[in-house]
């Protein structure tokens, strides 16, 4: 009896020890840069080092961006023992040297693989090599893994993603685990214990409001898909509406600003996907705005509520720490919209996912325009403004002392 008890205790300690994600790696939404949205397969170690230099020097690191993530196309094959091989043309110095370079800048290093037999670009996936690959990543100094879902055949998503979670944990180096399963098997319903973030849909495209095929979609379509998912997100387990297109050629400056504002409201991971080496000052200012980023990084980690919908005009609402709120007025149309909004007439905001918690504005708030950097009124008087087409008015409601 005593031995059985000891055995049960040992077994449960062992099971807990091997079956979990690394905790507390993403108390607020992860921030970084990823090669895919702009560079696709066209990168090498020199480019990645330049990206690291740029991030360290252009204000992004100070704003909280941390991970440099190489997406698909870094791998070419496996050796006779099955070890994954980086492309020697692209990475002649090897992955460890590149990781060391990135770490010396005070940044972190991320890689990409796939739960199936091949990546989406047809390169070797990790299926059947999960523990081996996880040990390789640990030996190189990998801090982040994006794990894709191409060529998965009949595999079970939850089981497949759990195998890599356990492999990473067994390898012993803390790795932020980003599940990229495109929302096909509702990862929000099972992935909180598996990864730190999960894609909620198909690939983003640098197009504000367009209907594309099912494998890529514009910013507005992705936004619409997030509305009912907000209850699943929170510290250490985030909905991921996909990487940023801010600064990419298909978006105007105001569209980039609106896209960034909305991803901040959604408490989405902020993974830049543009050429941060050559970006304009305007785009850099969007990505690094400390007051806007702080909406995203608010410690409560509450994803915004889509509160009022007037068709082309939507109002999104995000509770922040210390009874403050962020409000985003989104103009989805191409024409400017006049806003005349009486805060006193606001219905109260209810949060159905949070036990119907009610947010009231009995106190007077200062309305602080986060992009224009100025107070534009008080909640006690109607707010009048004009919002340009495909743009936002983003405010923080500050309690008047
Ligand atoms: C899938 C992912 C993308 C990107 C590509 C790479 O489409 O969803 O984010 O990683 O694969 O091939």
Short mmCIF file of C-alpha atoms and ligand atoms in Angstrom, two decimals:
data_model
loop_
_atom_site.label_atom_id
_atom_site.label_comp_id
_atom_site.label_asym_id
_atom_site.label_seq_id
_atom_site.Cartn_x
_atom_site.Cartn_y
_atom_site.Cartn_z
CA UNK A 1 0.00 0.00 0.00
CA UNK A 2 2.79 2.41 1.03
CA UNK A 3 4.80 1.52 -2.08
CA UNK A 4 1.75 2.00 -4.30
CA UNK A 5 1.24 5.45 -2.79
CA UNK A 6 4.90 6.38 -3.32
CA UNK A 7 4.66 5.10 -6.89
CA UNK A 8 1.54 7.19 -7.57
CA UNK A 9 3.21 10.30 -6.10
CA UNK A 10 6.37 9.71 -8.17
CA UNK A 11 4.34 9.13 -11.31
CA UNK A 12 2.28 12.26 -10.85
CA UNK A 13 5.40 14.37 -10.18
CA UNK A 14 6.97 12.88 -13.31
CA UNK A 15 3.87 13.48 -15.45
CA UNK A 16 3.55 17.09 -14.29
CA UNK A 17 7.23 17.63 -14.94
CA UNK A 18 7.12 16.49 -18.56
CA UNK A 19 3.66 17.59 -19.63
CA UNK A 20 3.41 21.33 -19.72
CA UNK A 21 4.33 24.37 -21.68
CA UNK A 22 6.98 26.64 -20.22
CA UNK A 23 4.93 28.91 -17.94
CA UNK A 24 5.00 32.71 -17.76
CA UNK A 25 6.86 33.37 -21.03
CA UNK A 26 4.07 35.62 -22.33
CA UNK A 27 2.38 37.50 -19.47
CA UNK A 28 1.57 40.21 -22.05
CA UNK A 29 1.23 39.66 -25.82
CA UNK A 30 4.58 38.64 -27.38
CA UNK A 31 6.36 41.25 -29.51
CA UNK A 32 8.88 40.71 -32.26
CA UNK A 33 9.54 40.49 -35.99
CA UNK A 34 9.04 37.63 -38.45
CA UNK A 35 10.53 37.20 -41.94
CA UNK A 36 7.44 35.83 -43.74
CA UNK A 37 5.05 38.69 -44.53
CA UNK A 38 7.60 40.75 -46.43
CA UNK A 39 10.65 38.63 -47.25
CA UNK A 40 8.98 35.24 -47.77
CA UNK A 41 11.90 32.87 -48.60
CA UNK A 42 14.31 35.61 -49.59
CA UNK A 43 16.62 36.00 -46.59
CA UNK A 44 20.02 34.95 -45.30
CA UNK A 45 22.08 35.42 -42.16
CA UNK A 46 23.31 38.87 -43.20
CA UNK A 47 19.76 40.12 -43.61
CA UNK A 48 18.67 38.66 -40.27
CA UNK A 49 21.65 40.32 -38.56
CA UNK A 50 20.67 43.65 -40.15
CA UNK A 51 17.15 43.15 -38.86
CA UNK A 52 18.56 42.54 -35.37
CA UNK A 53 20.73 45.68 -35.65
CA UNK A 54 17.70 47.69 -36.78
CA UNK A 55 15.49 46.41 -33.97
CA UNK A 56 18.16 47.15 -31.37
CA UNK A 57 18.75 50.70 -32.65
CA UNK A 58 15.50 52.06 -34.07
CA UNK A 59 13.43 52.19 -30.89
CA UNK A 60 11.70 48.85 -31.42
CA UNK A 61 13.67 47.08 -28.72
CA UNK A 62 12.96 49.93 -26.30
CA UNK A 63 9.27 49.71 -27.20
CA UNK A 64 9.25 46.03 -26.20
CA UNK A 65 9.95 44.11 -29.43
CA UNK A 66 12.06 41.15 -28.53
CA UNK A 67 11.87 38.11 -30.84
CA UNK A 68 13.53 37.85 -34.28
CA UNK A 69 11.78 34.92 -35.93
CA UNK A 70 12.90 33.18 -39.10
CA UNK A 71 9.88 31.64 -40.80
CA UNK A 72 9.72 28.97 -43.50
CA UNK A 73 12.68 28.28 -45.86
CA UNK A 74 15.62 28.20 -43.44
CA UNK A 75 15.89 24.39 -43.58
CA UNK A 76 17.02 22.20 -46.50
CA UNK A 77 17.04 18.58 -45.37
CA UNK A 78 18.13 16.11 -42.72
CA UNK A 79 21.46 14.34 -42.29
CA UNK A 80 21.82 10.56 -42.00
CA UNK A 81 20.92 10.66 -38.31
CA UNK A 82 17.83 12.71 -39.07
CA UNK A 83 19.20 16.00 -37.72
CA UNK A 84 17.61 19.03 -39.34
CA UNK A 85 19.99 20.99 -41.58
CA UNK A 86 19.83 24.74 -42.11
CA UNK A 87 20.41 25.92 -45.68
CA UNK A 88 24.22 26.35 -45.87
CA UNK A 89 23.89 28.96 -48.63
CA UNK A 90 21.68 31.14 -46.47
CA UNK A 91 23.35 30.43 -43.14
CA UNK A 92 27.04 29.66 -43.78
CA UNK A 93 27.93 30.48 -40.16
CA UNK A 94 25.22 28.21 -38.75
CA UNK A 95 22.23 28.86 -36.53
CA UNK A 96 24.12 28.91 -33.24
CA UNK A 97 26.30 31.81 -34.42
CA UNK A 98 23.22 33.71 -35.58
CA UNK A 99 21.42 33.09 -32.29
CA UNK A 100 24.51 34.30 -30.41
CA UNK A 101 24.54 37.49 -32.48
CA UNK A 102 20.87 38.14 -31.74
CA UNK A 103 21.32 37.38 -28.04
CA UNK A 104 24.25 39.77 -27.83
CA UNK A 105 21.88 42.52 -28.94
CA UNK A 106 19.66 41.69 -25.97
CA UNK A 107 17.07 40.12 -28.29
CA UNK A 108 15.66 36.62 -28.66
CA UNK A 109 15.77 34.12 -31.49
CA UNK A 110 12.84 32.31 -33.08
CA UNK A 111 12.48 29.59 -35.68
CA UNK A 112 9.69 27.94 -37.64
CA UNK A 113 8.77 24.32 -38.21
CA UNK A 114 5.70 22.29 -39.04
CA UNK A 115 3.74 19.58 -37.24
CA UNK A 116 3.38 17.64 -40.49
CA UNK A 117 5.94 15.88 -42.66
CA UNK A 118 6.75 19.05 -44.62
CA UNK A 119 6.52 22.80 -44.14
CA UNK A 120 4.16 24.85 -46.30
CA UNK A 121 7.07 25.42 -48.69
CA UNK A 122 7.71 21.68 -48.93
CA UNK A 123 10.81 21.59 -46.71
CA UNK A 124 11.25 19.02 -43.92
CA UNK A 125 8.64 19.25 -41.15
CA UNK A 126 9.10 17.90 -37.63
CA UNK A 127 6.68 14.94 -37.79
CA UNK A 128 8.52 11.97 -36.23
CA UNK A 129 11.51 14.15 -35.29
CA UNK A 130 9.90 16.31 -32.61
CA UNK A 131 12.21 15.45 -29.69
CA UNK A 132 15.28 15.48 -31.91
CA UNK A 133 14.39 18.87 -33.39
CA UNK A 134 13.59 20.33 -29.98
CA UNK A 135 17.02 19.26 -28.71
CA UNK A 136 18.64 20.82 -31.79
CA UNK A 137 16.77 24.10 -31.23
CA UNK A 138 17.86 24.11 -27.57
CA UNK A 139 21.49 23.55 -28.60
CA UNK A 140 21.28 26.52 -31.02
CA UNK A 141 19.67 28.83 -28.44
CA UNK A 142 16.16 29.06 -29.89
CA UNK A 143 13.69 31.01 -27.71
CA UNK A 144 10.53 30.92 -29.85
CA UNK A 145 9.00 28.29 -32.12
CA UNK A 146 6.26 28.94 -34.66
CA UNK A 147 4.78 25.56 -35.53
CA UNK A 148 2.75 25.30 -38.73
CA UNK A 149 0.11 22.85 -39.97
CA UNK A 150 0.87 22.00 -43.60
CA UNK A 151 1.16 18.36 -44.76
CA UNK A 152 -0.49 17.03 -41.61
CA UNK A 153 -2.52 14.35 -43.44
CA UNK A 154 -4.75 12.63 -40.87
CA UNK A 155 -2.87 13.84 -37.78
CA UNK A 156 -4.84 15.04 -34.78
CA UNK A 157 -4.11 18.71 -34.15
CA UNK A 158 -4.22 18.73 -30.37
CA UNK A 159 -2.10 15.58 -30.10
CA UNK A 160 0.42 16.82 -32.68
CA UNK A 161 0.89 20.21 -31.02
CA UNK A 162 1.12 18.56 -27.61
CA UNK A 163 3.96 16.29 -28.76
CA UNK A 164 6.08 19.31 -29.69
CA UNK A 165 5.13 21.10 -26.48
CA UNK A 166 6.41 18.10 -24.50
CA UNK A 167 9.51 17.82 -26.67
CA UNK A 168 10.39 21.47 -26.08
CA UNK A 169 9.86 21.06 -22.36
CA UNK A 170 11.99 17.91 -22.27
CA UNK A 171 14.80 19.72 -24.13
CA UNK A 172 14.94 22.09 -21.16
CA UNK A 173 15.37 25.51 -22.82
CA UNK A 174 12.37 27.83 -22.32
CA UNK A 175 10.70 28.33 -25.70
CA UNK A 176 7.67 30.48 -26.40
CA UNK A 177 5.45 28.17 -28.43
CA UNK A 178 3.35 29.71 -31.19
CA UNK A 179 0.68 27.43 -32.63
CA UNK A 180 -0.03 28.13 -36.31
CA UNK A 181 -2.93 25.83 -37.09
CA UNK A 182 -5.07 28.54 -38.76
CA UNK A 183 -8.00 28.01 -36.38
CA UNK A 184 -9.10 24.89 -38.25
CA UNK A 185 -9.55 22.80 -35.10
CA UNK A 186 -10.61 25.64 -32.78
CA UNK A 187 -7.28 25.81 -30.89
CA UNK A 188 -8.78 28.43 -28.55
CA UNK A 189 -10.77 25.56 -27.00
CA UNK A 190 -7.77 23.34 -26.20
CA UNK A 191 -4.48 25.20 -26.66
CA UNK A 192 -4.23 27.31 -23.49
CA UNK A 193 -2.22 24.52 -21.85
CA UNK A 194 -0.33 23.71 -25.01
CA UNK A 195 1.04 26.98 -26.40
CA UNK A 196 1.40 30.66 -25.58
CA UNK A 197 -0.50 31.87 -28.66
CA UNK A 198 -2.49 30.33 -31.47
CA UNK A 199 -3.47 31.53 -34.89
CA UNK A 200 -7.21 32.07 -35.14
CA UNK A 201 -7.45 31.96 -38.94
CA UNK A 202 -5.77 31.85 -42.33
CA UNK A 203 -2.93 34.06 -43.52
CA UNK A 204 -3.08 37.82 -43.37
CA UNK A 205 -2.52 39.90 -46.51
CA UNK A 206 -1.49 43.57 -46.77
CA UNK A 207 -4.93 44.58 -47.92
CA UNK A 208 -7.28 46.54 -45.68
CA UNK A 209 -10.72 45.45 -46.76
CA UNK A 210 -10.74 42.92 -49.53
CA UNK A 211 -12.25 39.55 -50.08
CA UNK A 212 -9.56 37.12 -51.01
CA UNK A 213 -9.43 33.37 -51.29
CA UNK A 214 -9.69 31.30 -48.13
CA UNK A 215 -5.95 30.89 -47.61
CA UNK A 216 -5.31 34.61 -47.14
CA UNK A 217 -7.47 37.52 -46.09
CA UNK A 218 -7.55 41.25 -45.52
CA UNK A 219 -7.36 43.11 -42.21
CA UNK A 220 -11.14 43.76 -41.83
CA UNK A 221 -12.07 40.14 -42.48
CA UNK A 222 -9.60 38.96 -39.86
CA UNK A 223 -10.90 41.56 -37.41
CA UNK A 224 -14.46 40.25 -37.84
CA UNK A 225 -13.32 36.73 -36.95
CA UNK A 226 -12.00 37.82 -33.54
CA UNK A 227 -15.26 39.11 -32.08
CA UNK A 228 -16.41 35.94 -30.36
CA UNK A 229 -12.98 34.62 -29.42
CA UNK A 230 -12.07 37.19 -26.83
CA UNK A 231 -12.99 35.09 -23.81
CA UNK A 232 -10.32 32.54 -24.69
CA UNK A 233 -7.38 34.96 -24.53
CA UNK A 234 -5.42 36.17 -21.53
CA UNK A 235 -1.96 36.26 -20.00
CA UNK A 236 0.24 33.47 -21.35
CA UNK A 237 -2.43 32.27 -23.86
CA UNK A 238 -3.25 34.69 -26.66
CA UNK A 239 -5.43 34.65 -29.74
CA UNK A 240 -3.18 35.38 -32.70
CA UNK A 241 -4.98 37.10 -35.61
CA UNK A 242 -1.66 36.80 -37.52
CA UNK A 243 1.47 38.88 -37.89
CA UNK A 244 1.41 42.58 -38.67
CA UNK A 245 1.31 43.99 -42.19
CA UNK A 246 2.06 47.51 -40.88
CA UNK A 247 4.38 49.21 -43.37
CA UNK A 248 3.89 46.70 -46.18
CA UNK A 249 3.14 48.03 -49.68
CA UNK A 250 -0.57 47.13 -49.83
CA UNK A 251 -1.54 49.45 -46.95
CA UNK A 252 -1.70 53.24 -46.84
CA UNK A 253 -0.29 55.00 -43.81
CA UNK A 254 -3.72 55.43 -42.22
CA UNK A 255 -4.54 51.77 -42.92
CA UNK A 256 -1.31 50.75 -41.21
CA UNK A 257 -2.22 52.96 -38.24
CA UNK A 258 -5.73 51.50 -38.06
CA UNK A 259 -4.42 47.92 -38.35
CA UNK A 260 -1.86 48.51 -35.59
CA UNK A 261 -4.44 50.20 -33.33
CA UNK A 262 -6.84 47.29 -33.74
CA UNK A 263 -4.19 44.64 -33.06
CA UNK A 264 -3.30 46.58 -29.90
CA UNK A 265 -6.97 46.62 -28.89
CA UNK A 266 -7.22 42.88 -29.54
CA UNK A 267 -4.29 42.15 -27.20
CA UNK A 268 -2.79 40.40 -30.23
CA UNK A 269 0.86 39.40 -30.44
CA UNK A 270 2.69 42.28 -32.14
CA UNK A 271 4.96 40.54 -34.61
CA UNK A 272 6.11 43.08 -37.19
CA UNK A 273 6.21 41.68 -40.72
CA UNK A 274 7.71 44.53 -42.74
CA UNK A 275 11.20 45.54 -43.81
CA UNK A 276 12.25 47.20 -40.56
CA UNK A 277 15.69 47.96 -41.98
CA UNK A 278 14.33 50.38 -44.58
CA UNK A 279 10.98 51.47 -43.17
CA UNK A 280 9.88 55.11 -43.22
CA UNK A 281 9.94 57.28 -40.12
CA UNK A 282 6.13 57.32 -40.14
CA UNK A 283 5.90 53.53 -40.02
CA UNK A 284 8.60 53.33 -37.35
CA UNK A 285 6.61 55.83 -35.27
CA UNK A 286 3.50 53.68 -35.55
CA UNK A 287 5.25 50.47 -34.51
CA UNK A 288 7.08 52.08 -31.60
CA UNK A 289 4.51 54.46 -30.15
CA UNK A 290 4.86 53.76 -26.42
CA UNK A 291 1.35 54.89 -25.47
CA UNK A 292 -0.33 52.80 -28.15
CA UNK A 293 1.86 49.78 -27.41
CA UNK A 294 0.92 50.11 -23.73
CA UNK A 295 -2.73 49.49 -24.69
CA UNK A 296 -1.59 46.17 -26.13
CA UNK A 297 0.73 45.40 -23.23
CA UNK A 298 -1.74 46.29 -20.48
CA UNK A 299 -1.21 43.76 -17.67
CA UNK A 300 -4.90 42.83 -17.43
CA UNK A 301 -4.57 41.24 -20.87
CA UNK A 302 -8.23 41.75 -21.79
CA UNK A 303 -9.05 41.51 -25.49
CA UNK A 304 -11.28 44.35 -26.69
CA UNK A 305 -15.05 44.07 -26.86
CA UNK A 306 -16.69 45.05 -30.13
CA UNK A 307 -19.18 47.23 -28.42
CA UNK A 308 -21.18 49.25 -30.94
CA UNK A 309 -21.59 48.54 -34.63
CA UNK A 310 -23.01 51.22 -36.90
CA UNK A 311 -21.97 49.49 -40.11
CA UNK A 312 -19.03 51.49 -41.40
CA UNK A 313 -18.38 52.86 -37.92
CA UNK A 314 -17.45 50.45 -35.16
CA UNK A 315 -16.58 51.17 -31.55
CA UNK A 316 -14.22 48.85 -29.73
CA UNK A 317 -13.64 48.99 -26.01
CA UNK A 318 -10.75 47.58 -23.96
CA UNK A 319 -10.64 47.63 -20.16
CA UNK A 320 -7.21 48.59 -18.83
CA UNK A 321 -5.61 48.61 -15.40
CA UNK A 322 -6.67 51.23 -12.81
CA UNK A 323 -10.23 51.57 -14.16
CA UNK A 324 -9.01 53.14 -17.39
CA UNK A 325 -10.23 52.19 -20.85
CA UNK A 326 -9.10 52.35 -24.45
CA UNK A 327 -11.73 53.13 -27.05
CA UNK A 328 -11.15 52.72 -30.76
CA UNK A 329 -13.54 54.36 -33.24
CA UNK A 330 -12.97 52.57 -36.55
CA UNK A 331 -14.05 54.02 -39.88
CA UNK A 332 -14.24 51.03 -42.24
CA UNK A 333 -15.36 53.11 -45.20
CA UNK A 334 -13.11 54.97 -47.60
CA UNK A 335 -14.86 58.30 -46.94
CA UNK A 336 -14.34 60.46 -43.83
CA UNK A 337 -16.95 60.02 -41.08
CA UNK A 338 -18.21 62.63 -38.68
CA UNK A 339 -18.49 61.53 -35.11
CA UNK A 340 -20.77 63.14 -32.56
CA UNK A 341 -20.73 60.90 -29.61
CA UNK A 342 -22.40 61.63 -26.30
CA UNK A 343 -20.69 59.71 -23.57
CA UNK A 344 -23.63 60.41 -21.26
CA UNK A 345 -25.92 58.58 -23.62
CA UNK A 346 -23.72 55.57 -23.84
CA UNK A 347 -25.39 52.46 -22.79
CA UNK A 348 -23.33 50.78 -20.16
CA UNK A 349 -20.77 48.38 -21.49
CA UNK A 350 -21.34 44.77 -20.56
CA UNK A 351 -18.71 42.12 -20.78
CA UNK A 352 -20.55 38.84 -21.40
CA UNK A 353 -17.38 36.80 -21.24
CA UNK A 354 -16.56 38.22 -17.85
CA UNK A 355 -19.75 37.33 -15.95
CA UNK A 356 -21.56 40.23 -17.60
CA UNK A 357 -19.34 42.62 -15.73
CA UNK A 358 -20.64 46.13 -16.23
CA UNK A 359 -18.35 49.04 -17.00
CA UNK A 360 -19.79 52.44 -16.15
CA UNK A 361 -18.45 55.92 -16.63
CA UNK A 362 -19.95 57.69 -13.67
CA UNK A 363 -16.65 59.44 -13.16
CA UNK A 364 -15.44 62.11 -15.52
CA UNK A 365 -12.71 60.92 -17.83
CA UNK A 366 -10.27 62.88 -19.90
CA UNK A 367 -10.36 61.69 -23.51
CA UNK A 368 -6.78 61.46 -24.65
CA UNK A 369 -6.13 60.99 -28.38
CA UNK A 370 -3.31 58.45 -28.46
CA UNK A 371 -2.10 59.25 -31.99
CA UNK A 372 -2.45 63.03 -31.87
CA UNK A 373 -1.07 63.12 -28.32
CA UNK A 374 -3.60 65.53 -26.92
CA UNK A 375 -6.70 65.74 -24.81
CA UNK A 376 -9.75 66.06 -27.06
CA UNK A 377 -12.46 66.45 -24.45
CA UNK A 378 -14.08 65.00 -21.38
CA UNK A 379 -16.53 62.15 -21.11
CA UNK A 380 -19.08 64.65 -19.70
CA UNK A 381 -19.47 66.44 -23.04
CA UNK A 382 -20.18 64.96 -26.48
CA UNK A 383 -17.13 64.02 -28.48
CA UNK A 384 -17.06 65.56 -31.95
CA UNK A 385 -14.45 64.48 -34.47
CA UNK A 386 -13.90 63.53 -38.08
CA UNK A 387 -12.32 60.17 -38.75
CA UNK A 388 -10.62 59.85 -42.15
CA UNK A 389 -11.44 56.85 -44.36
CA UNK A 390 -9.86 53.54 -43.33
CA UNK A 391 -8.58 55.13 -40.15
CA UNK A 392 -9.27 55.23 -36.43
CA UNK A 393 -9.66 57.58 -33.56
CA UNK A 394 -7.92 55.85 -30.69
CA UNK A 395 -8.43 57.25 -27.23
CA UNK A 396 -7.46 56.40 -23.71
CA UNK A 397 -9.99 57.35 -21.06
CA UNK A 398 -7.97 58.81 -18.21
CA UNK A 399 -9.51 59.29 -14.80
CA UNK A 400 -9.51 62.97 -13.86
CA UNK A 401 -7.75 63.21 -10.51
C1 LIG B 1 1.65 29.21 -43.60
C2 LIG B 1 1.58 30.14 -42.37
C3 LIG B 1 2.28 31.44 -42.70
C4 LIG B 1 3.72 31.18 -43.09
C5 LIG B 1 3.77 30.21 -44.27
C6 LIG B 1 5.18 29.76 -44.59
O1 LIG B 1 0.91 29.72 -44.67
O2 LIG B 1 0.26 30.36 -42.01
O3 LIG B 1 2.23 32.33 -41.60
O4 LIG B 1 4.41 30.64 -41.99
O5 LIG B 1 3.01 29.04 -44.00
O6 LIG B 1 5.23 28.85 -45.64
#
